[in-house]
């Protein structure tokens, strides 16, 4: 398998974690969004949506959309399970994952940020306000849900990682970069710290990827 990734991409981050947890053998191809490589003809041939990530299987089949890729990995690498055994549990985990990946993340992707600044002429501080607003709104919703639900355990659902944690850690990482105050989000913070203590999560962090610029590298 060949995984097309960009270090800062939250959707790539999600797939990196799942590949690590599943121990799925793959090679990585880096596509630099900052250099607009994803908009070039080479990458457009792989993913006409021109978004990261993509996972190209050994038979040439191209998978796109991080949640669809997570589902593929769950079906083809059953262990460790990243979805609960019960239908209601799976619905809850997919809902928590969608709160981040489907509701919040699309508001902050580079093409939206480009439209805000280049077309709508928002000033840098207005764009920052936009990003911080949607990140905080998402954190607030997640905190309320996780703090209320009896299914919340050491992780977002029970005591092992699921799609929910995989999606949530990207939101927290992004929000930290936006200097958001986490005091109102103790449950989210606790689960983030639990998840990031696992090597599969820690090794998937944006700041430790080989394509991260030296100024951002932690290791
Ligand atoms: N819903 C998609 C999001 C894909 C996406 O927008 N990825 C971003 C990086 S996280 C990207 O490649 N953006 C390019 C752009 O916006 O120009 C997924 O989960 O895979």
XYZ file of C-alpha atoms and ligand atoms in Angstrom:
239
model
C 0.000 0.000 0.000
C 1.123 3.528 -0.688
C -0.097 6.238 1.657
C -0.162 9.828 0.361
C 0.265 12.087 3.337
C 1.066 15.618 4.457
C 2.500 16.168 7.923
C 0.051 18.889 9.040
C -3.049 17.352 7.463
C -5.498 16.315 10.174
C -7.102 13.793 7.828
C -3.670 12.251 7.145
C -3.046 12.209 10.919
C -6.199 10.080 11.356
C -5.076 7.508 8.797
C -1.498 7.467 10.158
C -2.821 6.507 13.593
C -5.006 3.723 12.183
C -2.164 2.346 10.035
C 0.042 2.305 13.148
C -2.580 0.683 15.379
C -3.302 -1.976 12.770
C 0.391 -2.502 12.042
C -0.432 -2.259 8.350
C 2.686 -2.400 6.184
C 2.804 0.580 3.803
C 5.079 3.086 2.145
C 4.536 6.809 2.450
C 4.580 9.432 -0.300
C 4.669 13.026 0.882
C 2.598 15.655 -0.893
C 3.354 19.205 0.200
C 0.128 21.203 0.539
C 2.106 24.355 1.392
C 3.837 24.052 -2.012
C 0.445 23.264 -3.610
C 1.717 19.889 -4.841
C -1.768 18.484 -4.195
C -3.117 20.780 -6.925
C -0.679 19.487 -9.553
C -1.535 17.023 -12.314
C 0.398 14.138 -10.735
C -1.631 14.099 -7.542
C -4.886 14.996 -9.297
C -4.553 11.752 -11.246
C -4.530 9.884 -7.916
C -7.253 11.900 -6.190
C -9.250 14.221 -8.465
C -10.553 15.979 -5.338
C -6.957 17.120 -4.783
C -7.103 16.506 -1.048
C -4.948 14.417 1.302
C -4.854 11.635 2.241
C -5.122 8.851 -0.317
C -4.307 5.209 0.151
C -3.383 3.276 -2.987
C -3.727 -0.483 -2.598
C -1.301 -2.963 -4.149
C -3.748 -3.651 -7.000
C -3.910 0.080 -7.807
C -7.275 0.766 -6.173
C -7.322 4.310 -4.793
C -9.040 4.967 -1.478
C -9.783 8.540 -0.406
C -11.584 10.245 2.499
C -10.042 9.461 5.882
C -13.212 8.009 7.429
C -13.710 5.674 4.461
C -10.058 4.626 4.742
C -10.504 3.954 8.474
C -13.514 1.765 7.669
C -11.477 -0.096 5.021
C -8.641 -0.719 7.471
C -11.096 -1.875 10.136
C -12.581 -4.421 7.737
C -9.300 -5.699 6.312
C -7.216 -5.607 9.510
C -9.789 -6.650 12.124
C -7.447 -6.442 15.118
C -7.152 -4.407 17.189
C -10.790 -3.415 16.862
C -11.281 0.332 16.443
C -15.086 0.051 16.473
C -17.156 -1.452 19.303
C -18.808 -4.860 18.958
C -22.339 -3.537 19.523
C -24.332 -1.564 16.954
C -25.233 1.244 19.357
C -21.581 1.573 20.368
C -20.507 1.734 16.739
C -23.112 4.432 16.106
C -21.821 6.449 19.068
C -18.176 6.143 17.990
C -19.017 7.080 14.392
C -21.020 10.061 15.665
C -18.118 11.313 17.794
C -15.758 10.845 14.854
C -18.139 12.691 12.519
C -18.428 15.625 14.936
C -14.775 16.302 14.173
C -14.162 14.884 10.697
C -17.466 15.819 9.050
C -18.662 18.889 10.954
C -15.625 20.798 12.192
C -12.700 19.841 9.966
C -14.246 20.995 6.636
C -14.479 24.523 8.038
C -10.737 24.847 8.531
C -9.118 23.030 5.568
C -6.632 25.017 3.449
C -9.061 25.599 0.531
C -11.563 27.210 2.916
C -8.820 29.296 4.500
C -7.641 30.362 1.029
C -11.192 31.421 0.095
C -11.574 33.416 3.289
C -8.393 35.396 2.696
C -8.059 35.521 -1.103
C -11.714 35.880 -2.157
C -13.480 37.335 0.880
C -10.401 39.378 1.860
C -10.549 38.555 5.524
C -7.684 40.022 7.538
C -5.330 37.521 9.214
C -6.908 38.162 12.631
C -10.376 37.556 11.198
C -9.260 34.255 9.729
C -7.736 33.292 13.079
C -11.023 34.181 14.791
C -12.862 31.904 12.325
C -10.502 28.971 13.018
C -10.622 29.438 16.782
C -14.403 29.788 16.776
C -15.054 26.468 15.027
C -12.386 24.632 16.991
C -13.808 25.854 20.314
C -17.366 25.081 19.240
C -16.344 21.541 18.383
C -14.410 21.091 21.638
C -17.434 22.348 23.585
C -19.772 19.867 21.883
C -17.363 16.966 22.381
C -16.743 17.825 26.027
C -20.485 17.962 26.743
C -21.069 14.610 25.080
C -18.061 12.824 26.580
C -18.636 14.164 30.099
C -22.310 13.119 30.010
C -22.182 9.660 28.463
C -21.700 6.554 30.587
C -19.908 4.904 27.646
C -16.943 7.284 28.025
C -14.041 5.460 29.652
C -10.293 5.876 29.635
C -10.866 6.649 25.969
C -13.789 8.318 24.208
C -15.622 4.999 24.116
C -14.627 2.452 26.726
C -11.066 1.632 27.586
C -9.436 1.170 24.209
C -8.937 3.550 21.286
C -11.565 3.892 18.577
C -12.251 6.078 15.546
C -13.501 8.688 18.037
C -10.097 9.140 19.670
C -8.379 9.018 16.281
C -10.450 11.992 15.131
C -10.416 13.862 18.431
C -6.644 14.052 18.839
C -6.357 16.002 15.594
C -8.873 18.561 16.785
C -6.954 18.969 20.052
C -3.629 19.254 18.226
C -5.040 21.925 15.927
C -6.675 23.774 18.832
C -3.435 23.756 20.803
C -1.687 25.372 17.826
C -4.443 28.013 17.905
C -3.662 28.728 21.597
C -7.127 27.711 22.742
C -7.583 27.505 26.521
C -8.385 23.890 27.462
C -9.620 24.638 30.992
C -13.286 24.158 29.940
C -12.505 20.789 28.341
C -11.145 18.483 31.097
C -12.601 15.255 29.679
C -11.284 15.964 26.197
C -7.885 16.837 27.679
C -7.756 13.653 29.772
C -8.632 11.426 26.811
C -6.179 13.252 24.531
C -3.360 12.638 27.015
C -4.329 8.964 27.383
C -4.398 8.453 23.622
C -1.187 10.325 22.898
C 0.647 8.155 25.445
C 0.213 5.247 23.014
C 3.116 4.896 20.537
C 0.692 4.482 17.604
C -0.713 7.940 18.336
C 2.546 9.608 19.371
C 4.370 8.408 16.242
C 1.563 9.769 14.051
C 1.841 13.338 15.413
C 2.285 15.974 12.749
C 5.413 17.396 14.385
C 7.372 14.133 14.160
C 6.684 13.341 10.510
C 9.678 13.286 8.140
C 8.085 15.954 5.922
C 7.487 18.414 8.775
C 9.669 21.515 8.322
C 12.659 21.688 10.692
C 11.097 24.614 12.590
C 8.126 22.396 13.510
C 10.004 19.162 14.180
C 9.940 17.732 17.703
C 12.024 14.704 16.878
N -12.965 14.875 4.447
C -11.637 14.647 3.927
C -10.824 15.892 4.071
C -9.687 15.915 3.085
C -9.001 17.264 3.102
O -9.612 18.311 2.883
N -7.700 17.233 3.415
C -6.971 18.460 3.508
C -5.809 18.330 4.438
S -6.325 17.864 6.048
C -6.453 18.843 2.154
O -5.846 18.056 1.480
N -6.727 20.088 1.758
C -6.244 20.622 0.544
C -6.900 21.950 0.297
O -7.794 22.307 1.067
O -6.486 22.609 -0.645
C -10.985 13.479 4.679
O -11.349 13.240 5.814
O -10.103 12.820 4.098
